[in-house]
PDB file of C-alpha atoms in Angstrom:
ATOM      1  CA  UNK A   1      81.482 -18.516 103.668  1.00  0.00           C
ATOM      2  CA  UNK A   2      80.683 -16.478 100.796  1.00  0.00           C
ATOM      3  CA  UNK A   3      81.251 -13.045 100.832  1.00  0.00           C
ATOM      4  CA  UNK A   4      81.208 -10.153  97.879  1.00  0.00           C
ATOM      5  CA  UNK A   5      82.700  -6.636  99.149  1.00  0.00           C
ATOM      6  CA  UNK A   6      82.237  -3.712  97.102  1.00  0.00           C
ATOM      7  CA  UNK A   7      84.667  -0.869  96.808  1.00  0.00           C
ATOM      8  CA  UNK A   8      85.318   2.374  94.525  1.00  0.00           C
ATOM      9  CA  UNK A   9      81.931   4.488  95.597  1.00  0.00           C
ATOM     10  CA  UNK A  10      82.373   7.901  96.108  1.00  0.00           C
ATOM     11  CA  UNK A  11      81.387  11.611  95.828  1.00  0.00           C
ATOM     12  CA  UNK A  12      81.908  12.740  91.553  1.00  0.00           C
ATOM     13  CA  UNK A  13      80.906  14.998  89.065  1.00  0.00           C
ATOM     14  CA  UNK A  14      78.313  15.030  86.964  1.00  0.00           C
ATOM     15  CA  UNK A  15      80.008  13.658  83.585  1.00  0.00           C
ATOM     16  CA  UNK A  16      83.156  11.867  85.358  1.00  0.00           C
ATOM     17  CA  UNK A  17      83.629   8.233  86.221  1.00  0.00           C
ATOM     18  CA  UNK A  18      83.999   5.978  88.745  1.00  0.00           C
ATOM     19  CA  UNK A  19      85.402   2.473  88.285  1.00  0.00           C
ATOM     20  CA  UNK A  20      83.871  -0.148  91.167  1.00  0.00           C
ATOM     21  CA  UNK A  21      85.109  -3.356  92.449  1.00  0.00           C
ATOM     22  CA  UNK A  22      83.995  -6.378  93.569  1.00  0.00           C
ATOM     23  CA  UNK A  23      85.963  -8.710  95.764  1.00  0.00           C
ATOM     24  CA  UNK A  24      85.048 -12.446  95.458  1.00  0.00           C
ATOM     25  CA  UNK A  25      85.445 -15.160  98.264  1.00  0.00           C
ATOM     26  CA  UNK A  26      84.398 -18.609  99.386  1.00  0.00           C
ATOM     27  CA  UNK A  27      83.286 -20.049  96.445  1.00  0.00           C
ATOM     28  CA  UNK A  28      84.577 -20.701  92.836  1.00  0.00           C
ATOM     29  CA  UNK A  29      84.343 -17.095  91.448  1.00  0.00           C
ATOM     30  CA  UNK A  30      85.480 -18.415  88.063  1.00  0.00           C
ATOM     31  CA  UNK A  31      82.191 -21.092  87.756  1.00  0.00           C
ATOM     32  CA  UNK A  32      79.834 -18.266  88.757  1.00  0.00           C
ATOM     33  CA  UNK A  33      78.013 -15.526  86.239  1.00  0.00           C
ATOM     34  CA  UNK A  34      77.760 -12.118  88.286  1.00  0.00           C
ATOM     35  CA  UNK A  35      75.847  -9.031  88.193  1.00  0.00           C
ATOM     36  CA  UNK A  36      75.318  -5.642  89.238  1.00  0.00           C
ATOM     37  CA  UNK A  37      72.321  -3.825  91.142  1.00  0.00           C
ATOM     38  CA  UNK A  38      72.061  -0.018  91.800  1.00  0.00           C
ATOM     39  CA  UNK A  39      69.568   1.428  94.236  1.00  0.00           C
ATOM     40  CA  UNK A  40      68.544   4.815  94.381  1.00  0.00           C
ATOM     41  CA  UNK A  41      68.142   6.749  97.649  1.00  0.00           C
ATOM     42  CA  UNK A  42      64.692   5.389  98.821  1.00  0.00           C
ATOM     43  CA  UNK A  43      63.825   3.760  95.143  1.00  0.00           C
ATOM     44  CA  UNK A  44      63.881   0.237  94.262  1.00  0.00           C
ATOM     45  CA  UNK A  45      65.946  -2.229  93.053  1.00  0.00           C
ATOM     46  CA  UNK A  46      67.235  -1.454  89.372  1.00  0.00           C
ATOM     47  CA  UNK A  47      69.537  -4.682  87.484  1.00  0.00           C
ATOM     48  CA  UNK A  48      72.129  -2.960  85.957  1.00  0.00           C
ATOM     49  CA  UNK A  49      74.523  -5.319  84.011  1.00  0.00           C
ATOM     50  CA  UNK A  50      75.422  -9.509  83.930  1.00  0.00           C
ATOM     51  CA  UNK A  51      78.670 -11.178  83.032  1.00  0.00           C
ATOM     52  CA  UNK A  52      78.793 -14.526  82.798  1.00  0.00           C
ATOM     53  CA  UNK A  53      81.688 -16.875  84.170  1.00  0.00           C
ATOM     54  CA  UNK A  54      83.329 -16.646  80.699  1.00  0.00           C
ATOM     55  CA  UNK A  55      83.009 -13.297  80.059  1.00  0.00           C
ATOM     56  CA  UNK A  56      81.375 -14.387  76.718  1.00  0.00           C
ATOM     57  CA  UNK A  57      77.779 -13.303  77.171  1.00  0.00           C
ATOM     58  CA  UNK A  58      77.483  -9.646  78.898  1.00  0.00           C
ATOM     59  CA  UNK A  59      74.201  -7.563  79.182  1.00  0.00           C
ATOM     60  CA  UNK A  60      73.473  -3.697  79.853  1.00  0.00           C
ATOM     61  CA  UNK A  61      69.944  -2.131  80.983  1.00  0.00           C
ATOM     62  CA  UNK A  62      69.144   0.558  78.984  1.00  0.00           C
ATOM     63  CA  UNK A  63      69.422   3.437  81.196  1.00  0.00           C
ATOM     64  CA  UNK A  64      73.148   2.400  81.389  1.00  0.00           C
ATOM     65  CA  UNK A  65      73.999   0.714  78.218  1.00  0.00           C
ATOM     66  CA  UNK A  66      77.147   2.859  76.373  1.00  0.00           C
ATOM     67  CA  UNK A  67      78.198   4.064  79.265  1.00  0.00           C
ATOM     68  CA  UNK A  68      79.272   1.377  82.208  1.00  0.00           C
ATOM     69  CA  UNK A  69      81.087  -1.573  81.575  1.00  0.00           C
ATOM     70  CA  UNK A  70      80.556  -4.702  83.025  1.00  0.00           C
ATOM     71  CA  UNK A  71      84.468  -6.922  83.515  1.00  0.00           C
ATOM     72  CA  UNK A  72      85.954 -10.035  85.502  1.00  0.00           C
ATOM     73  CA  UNK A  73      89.465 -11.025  86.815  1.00  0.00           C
ATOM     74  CA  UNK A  74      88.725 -14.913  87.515  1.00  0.00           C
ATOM     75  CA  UNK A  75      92.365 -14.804  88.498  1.00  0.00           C
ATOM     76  CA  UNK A  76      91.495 -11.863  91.169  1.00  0.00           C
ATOM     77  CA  UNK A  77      88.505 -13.213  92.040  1.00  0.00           C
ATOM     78  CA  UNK A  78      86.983  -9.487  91.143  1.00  0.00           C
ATOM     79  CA  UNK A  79      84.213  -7.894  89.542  1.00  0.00           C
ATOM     80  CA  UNK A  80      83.965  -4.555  88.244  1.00  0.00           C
ATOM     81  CA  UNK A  81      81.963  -1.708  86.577  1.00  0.00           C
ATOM     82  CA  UNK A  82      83.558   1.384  84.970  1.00  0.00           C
ATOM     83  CA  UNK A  83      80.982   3.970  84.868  1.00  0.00           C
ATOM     84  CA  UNK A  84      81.370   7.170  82.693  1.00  0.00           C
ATOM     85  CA  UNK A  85      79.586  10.144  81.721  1.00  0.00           C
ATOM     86  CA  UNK A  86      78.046   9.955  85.566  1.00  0.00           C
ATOM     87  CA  UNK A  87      74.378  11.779  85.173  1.00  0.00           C
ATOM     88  CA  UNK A  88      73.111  13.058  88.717  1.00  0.00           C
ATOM     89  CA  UNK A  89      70.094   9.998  88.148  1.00  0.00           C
ATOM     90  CA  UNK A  90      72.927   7.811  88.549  1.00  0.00           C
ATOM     91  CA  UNK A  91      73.366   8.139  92.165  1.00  0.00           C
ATOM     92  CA  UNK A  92      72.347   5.361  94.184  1.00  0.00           C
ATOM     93  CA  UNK A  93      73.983   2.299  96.363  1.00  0.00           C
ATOM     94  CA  UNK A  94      75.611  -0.175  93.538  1.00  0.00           C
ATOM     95  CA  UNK A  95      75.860  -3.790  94.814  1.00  0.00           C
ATOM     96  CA  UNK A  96      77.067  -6.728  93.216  1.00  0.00           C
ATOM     97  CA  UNK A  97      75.654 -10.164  93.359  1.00  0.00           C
ATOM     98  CA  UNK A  98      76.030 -13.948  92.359  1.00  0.00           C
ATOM     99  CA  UNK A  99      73.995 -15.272  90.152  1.00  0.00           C
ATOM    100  CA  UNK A 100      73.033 -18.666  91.212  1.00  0.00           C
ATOM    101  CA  UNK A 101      70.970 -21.952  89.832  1.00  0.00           C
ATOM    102  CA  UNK A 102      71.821 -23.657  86.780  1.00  0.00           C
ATOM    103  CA  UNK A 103      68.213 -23.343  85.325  1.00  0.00           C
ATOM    104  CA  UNK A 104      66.487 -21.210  87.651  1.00  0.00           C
ATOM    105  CA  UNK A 105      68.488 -18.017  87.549  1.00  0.00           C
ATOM    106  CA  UNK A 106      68.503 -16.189  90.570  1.00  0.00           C
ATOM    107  CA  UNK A 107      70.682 -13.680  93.061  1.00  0.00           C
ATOM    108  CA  UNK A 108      71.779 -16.154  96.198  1.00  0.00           C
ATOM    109  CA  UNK A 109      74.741 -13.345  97.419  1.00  0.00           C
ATOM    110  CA  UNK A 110      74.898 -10.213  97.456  1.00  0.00           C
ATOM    111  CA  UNK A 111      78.052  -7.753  98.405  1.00  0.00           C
ATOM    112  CA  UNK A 112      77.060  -5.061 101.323  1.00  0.00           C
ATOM    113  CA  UNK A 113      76.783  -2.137  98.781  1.00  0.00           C
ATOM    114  CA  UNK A 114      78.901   1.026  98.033  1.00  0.00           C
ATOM    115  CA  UNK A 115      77.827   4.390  97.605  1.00  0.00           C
ATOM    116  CA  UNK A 116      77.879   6.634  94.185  1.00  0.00           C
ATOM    117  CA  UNK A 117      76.696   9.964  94.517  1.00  0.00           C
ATOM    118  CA  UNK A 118      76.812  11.902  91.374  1.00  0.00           C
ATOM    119  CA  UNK A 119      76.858  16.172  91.739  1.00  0.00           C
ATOM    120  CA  UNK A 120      76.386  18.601  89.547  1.00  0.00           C
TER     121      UNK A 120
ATOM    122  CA  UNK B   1      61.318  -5.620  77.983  1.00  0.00           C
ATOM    123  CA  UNK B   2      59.056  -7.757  81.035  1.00  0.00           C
ATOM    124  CA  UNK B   3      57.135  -4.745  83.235  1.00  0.00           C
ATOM    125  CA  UNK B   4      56.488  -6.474  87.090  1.00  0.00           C
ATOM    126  CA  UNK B   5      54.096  -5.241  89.336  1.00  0.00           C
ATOM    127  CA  UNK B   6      53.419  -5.821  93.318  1.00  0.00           C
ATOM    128  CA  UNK B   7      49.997  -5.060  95.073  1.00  0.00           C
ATOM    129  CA  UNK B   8      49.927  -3.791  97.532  1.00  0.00           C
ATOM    130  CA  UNK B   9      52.653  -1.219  97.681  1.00  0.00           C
ATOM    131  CA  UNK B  10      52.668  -1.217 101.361  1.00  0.00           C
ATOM    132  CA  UNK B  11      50.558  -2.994 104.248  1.00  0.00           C
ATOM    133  CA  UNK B  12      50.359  -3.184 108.033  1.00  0.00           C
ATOM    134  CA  UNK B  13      50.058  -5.970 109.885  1.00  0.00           C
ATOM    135  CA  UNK B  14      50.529  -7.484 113.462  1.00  0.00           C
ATOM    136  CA  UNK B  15      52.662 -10.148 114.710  1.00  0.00           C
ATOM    137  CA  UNK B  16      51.480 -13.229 113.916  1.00  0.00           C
ATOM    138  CA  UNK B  17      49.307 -12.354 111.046  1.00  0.00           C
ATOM    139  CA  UNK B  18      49.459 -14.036 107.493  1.00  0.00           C
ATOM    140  CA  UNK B  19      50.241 -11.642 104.820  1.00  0.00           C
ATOM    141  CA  UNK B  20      50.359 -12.283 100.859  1.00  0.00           C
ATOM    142  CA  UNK B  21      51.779 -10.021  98.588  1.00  0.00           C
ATOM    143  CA  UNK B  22      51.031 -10.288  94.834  1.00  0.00           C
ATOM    144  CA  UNK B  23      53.191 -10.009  91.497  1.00  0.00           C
ATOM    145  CA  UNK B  24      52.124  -9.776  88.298  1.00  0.00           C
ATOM    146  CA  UNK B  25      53.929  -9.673  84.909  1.00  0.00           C
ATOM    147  CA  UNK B  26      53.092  -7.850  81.756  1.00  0.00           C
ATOM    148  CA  UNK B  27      54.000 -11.418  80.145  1.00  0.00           C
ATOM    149  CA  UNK B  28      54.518 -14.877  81.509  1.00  0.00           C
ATOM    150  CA  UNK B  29      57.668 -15.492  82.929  1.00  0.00           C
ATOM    151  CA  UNK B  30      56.256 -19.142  83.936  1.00  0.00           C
ATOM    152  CA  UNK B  31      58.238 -20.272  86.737  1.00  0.00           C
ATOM    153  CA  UNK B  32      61.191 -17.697  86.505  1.00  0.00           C
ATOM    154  CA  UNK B  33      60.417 -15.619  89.359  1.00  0.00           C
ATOM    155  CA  UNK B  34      62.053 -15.397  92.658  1.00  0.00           C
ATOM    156  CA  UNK B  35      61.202 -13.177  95.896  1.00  0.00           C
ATOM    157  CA  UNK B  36      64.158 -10.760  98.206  1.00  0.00           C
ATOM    158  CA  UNK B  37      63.645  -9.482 101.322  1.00  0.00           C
ATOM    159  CA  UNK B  38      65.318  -6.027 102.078  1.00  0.00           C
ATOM    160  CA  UNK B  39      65.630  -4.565 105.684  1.00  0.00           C
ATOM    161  CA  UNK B  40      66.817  -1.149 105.556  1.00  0.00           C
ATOM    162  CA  UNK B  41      70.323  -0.130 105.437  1.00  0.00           C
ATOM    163  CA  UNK B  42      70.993  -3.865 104.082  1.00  0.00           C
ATOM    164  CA  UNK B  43      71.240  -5.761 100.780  1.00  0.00           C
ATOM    165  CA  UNK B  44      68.393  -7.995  99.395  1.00  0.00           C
ATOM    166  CA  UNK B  45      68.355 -11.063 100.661  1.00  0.00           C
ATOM    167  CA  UNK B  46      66.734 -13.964  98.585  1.00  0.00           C
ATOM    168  CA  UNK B  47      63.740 -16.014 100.004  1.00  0.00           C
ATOM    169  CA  UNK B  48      61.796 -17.808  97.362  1.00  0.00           C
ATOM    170  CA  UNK B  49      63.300 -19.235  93.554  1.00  0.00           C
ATOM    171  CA  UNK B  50      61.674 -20.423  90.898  1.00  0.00           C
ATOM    172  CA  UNK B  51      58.515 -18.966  92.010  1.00  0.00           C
ATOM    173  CA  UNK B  52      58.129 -22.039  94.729  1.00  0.00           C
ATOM    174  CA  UNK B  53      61.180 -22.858  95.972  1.00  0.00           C
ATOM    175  CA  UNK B  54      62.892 -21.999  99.220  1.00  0.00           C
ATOM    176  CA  UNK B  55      66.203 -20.891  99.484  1.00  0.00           C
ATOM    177  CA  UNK B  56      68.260 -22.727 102.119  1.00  0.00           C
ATOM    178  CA  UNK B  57      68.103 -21.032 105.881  1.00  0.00           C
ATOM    179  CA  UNK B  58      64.842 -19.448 105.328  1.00  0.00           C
ATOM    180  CA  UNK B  59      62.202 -20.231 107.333  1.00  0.00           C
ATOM    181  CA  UNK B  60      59.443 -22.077 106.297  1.00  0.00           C
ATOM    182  CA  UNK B  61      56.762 -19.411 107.309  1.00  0.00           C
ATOM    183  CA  UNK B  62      57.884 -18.529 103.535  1.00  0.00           C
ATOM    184  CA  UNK B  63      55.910 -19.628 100.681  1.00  0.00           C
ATOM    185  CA  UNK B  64      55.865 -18.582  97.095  1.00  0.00           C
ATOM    186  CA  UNK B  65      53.304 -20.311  94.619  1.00  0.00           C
ATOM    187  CA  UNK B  66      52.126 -18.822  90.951  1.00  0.00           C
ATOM    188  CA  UNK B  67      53.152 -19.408  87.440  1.00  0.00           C
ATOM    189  CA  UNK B  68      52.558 -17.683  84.215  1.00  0.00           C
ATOM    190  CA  UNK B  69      52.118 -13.821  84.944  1.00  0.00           C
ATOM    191  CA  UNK B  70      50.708 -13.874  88.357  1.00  0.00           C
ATOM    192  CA  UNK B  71      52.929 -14.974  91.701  1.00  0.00           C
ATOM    193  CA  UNK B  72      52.163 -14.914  95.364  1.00  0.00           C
ATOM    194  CA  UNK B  73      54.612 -14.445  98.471  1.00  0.00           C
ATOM    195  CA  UNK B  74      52.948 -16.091 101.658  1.00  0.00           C
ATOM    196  CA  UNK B  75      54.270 -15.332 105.193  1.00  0.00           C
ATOM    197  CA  UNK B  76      52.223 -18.312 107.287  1.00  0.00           C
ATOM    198  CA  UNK B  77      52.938 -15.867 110.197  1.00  0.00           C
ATOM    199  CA  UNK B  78      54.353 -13.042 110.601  1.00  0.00           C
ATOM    200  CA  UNK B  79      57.348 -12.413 112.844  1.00  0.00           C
ATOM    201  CA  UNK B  80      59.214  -9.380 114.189  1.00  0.00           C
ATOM    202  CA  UNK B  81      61.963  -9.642 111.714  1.00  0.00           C
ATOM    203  CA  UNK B  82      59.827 -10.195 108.553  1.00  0.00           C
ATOM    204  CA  UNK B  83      59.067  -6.614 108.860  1.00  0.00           C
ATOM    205  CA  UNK B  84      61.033  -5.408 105.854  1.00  0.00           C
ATOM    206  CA  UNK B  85      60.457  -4.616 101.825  1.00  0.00           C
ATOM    207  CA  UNK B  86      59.665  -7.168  99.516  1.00  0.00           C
ATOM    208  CA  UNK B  87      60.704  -7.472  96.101  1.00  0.00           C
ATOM    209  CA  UNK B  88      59.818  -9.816  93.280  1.00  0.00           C
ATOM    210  CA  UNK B  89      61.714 -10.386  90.344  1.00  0.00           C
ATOM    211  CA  UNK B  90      61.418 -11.678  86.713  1.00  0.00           C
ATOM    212  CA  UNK B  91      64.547 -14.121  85.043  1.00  0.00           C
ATOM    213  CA  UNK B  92      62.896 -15.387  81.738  1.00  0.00           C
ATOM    214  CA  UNK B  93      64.427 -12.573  80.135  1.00  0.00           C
ATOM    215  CA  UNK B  94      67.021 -10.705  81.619  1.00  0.00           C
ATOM    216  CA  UNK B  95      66.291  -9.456  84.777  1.00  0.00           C
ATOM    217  CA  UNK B  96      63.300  -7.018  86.222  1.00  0.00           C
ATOM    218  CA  UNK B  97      62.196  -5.962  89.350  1.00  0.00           C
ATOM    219  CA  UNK B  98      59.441  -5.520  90.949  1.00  0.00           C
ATOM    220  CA  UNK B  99      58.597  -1.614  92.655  1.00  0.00           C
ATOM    221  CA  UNK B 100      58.296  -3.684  95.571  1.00  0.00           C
ATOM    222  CA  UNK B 101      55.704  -3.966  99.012  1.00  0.00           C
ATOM    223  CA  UNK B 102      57.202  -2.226 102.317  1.00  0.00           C
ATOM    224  CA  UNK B 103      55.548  -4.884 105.398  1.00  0.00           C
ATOM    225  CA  UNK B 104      55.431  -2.346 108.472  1.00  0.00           C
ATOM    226  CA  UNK B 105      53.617  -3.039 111.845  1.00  0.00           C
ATOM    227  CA  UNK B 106      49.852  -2.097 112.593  1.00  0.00           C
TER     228      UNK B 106
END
């Protein structure tokens, strides 16, 4: 069974960071790109970063790019984003999610989601 | 950057009802658009890839058809647990969301 659990959420500062994990199981981690997905309380879904299986190709939205960074440990099995200079717009439920289909990209897993709430 | 869009934003509807929901893009992402379902409380849950296909375990009641800019979600019937947020989303180039379409019952 596949299964992505999230970890590292918590109450910070506005301007600190947070690193978050992402533990990988049931399924090759190391053949599979990965992303991340934040949600803000009652907002929609917003993609935040993608790392492929190689680490070789990595993207950033805007509203994030120079700040978070997007990393694997195929020998872990994890996934993680370190997030700095926190902004209170930055507070939402961050999952992380397996990017599935060769051709026709999409998100077949997703982790159960862990909280970042961001105070100034 | 690819700008999605779902109409309507919300709807009611009874059990047993058939319900579309519509995307459009601000470009065409031909076939590179897939449908989640989100209950509250829970992470997205992916019904429909490549703007047609369904992903394995969902019911059939779940249809997606479009291409180019403008896609359409199809419940055949709606059930008690289909009540829920729908979200499209575009993969031609990176990744974009749509605002999505909260289902509630009439």
């Amino acid at each position: 069974e596949v299964q992505l659990v999230e970890s590292g959420g918590g109450l910070v500062q506005s301007g600190g960071s947070l690193r978050l994990s992402c533990a990988a199981s049931g399924f090759t981690f190391r053949s599979f790109s990965m992303i991340w997905v934040r949600q803000a309380p009652g907002k929609g879904l917003e993609w935040l970063s993608y790392i492929s299986y190689s680490s070789d190709t990595i993207s950033y939205a805007d509203s994030v790019k120079g700040r978070f960074t997007i990393s694997r440990d195929n020998a872990q099995n994890s996934l993680y984003l370190q997030m700095n200079n926190l902004r209170d717009e930055d507070t939402a439920v961050y999952y992380c999610a397996r990017v599935g289909g060769s051709y026709l990209t999409n998100f077949d897993y997703w982790g159960q989601g862990t909280l970042v709430t961001v105070s100034s | 950057d690819i700008q999605m869009t779902q109409s309507p934003s919300s709807l009611s509807a009874s059990v047993g009802d058939r319900v579309a929901i519509t995307c459009r893009a601000s470009q065409s992402t031909y076939t590179y658009l897939n449908w989640y379902q989100q209950k509250p409380g829970k992470a997205p849950k992916l019904l429909i890839y490549g703007a047609s296909s369904l992903q394995s375990g969902v019911p059939s009641r779940f249809s997606g058809s479009g291409s180019g800019t403008e896609f359409t979600l199809t419940i055949s019937s709606l059930q008690p647990e289909d009540f829920a947020t729908y979200y499209c989303q575009q993969t031609y180039s990176l990744f974009t969301f749509g605002p999505g379409t909260k289902v509630d019952i009439k």
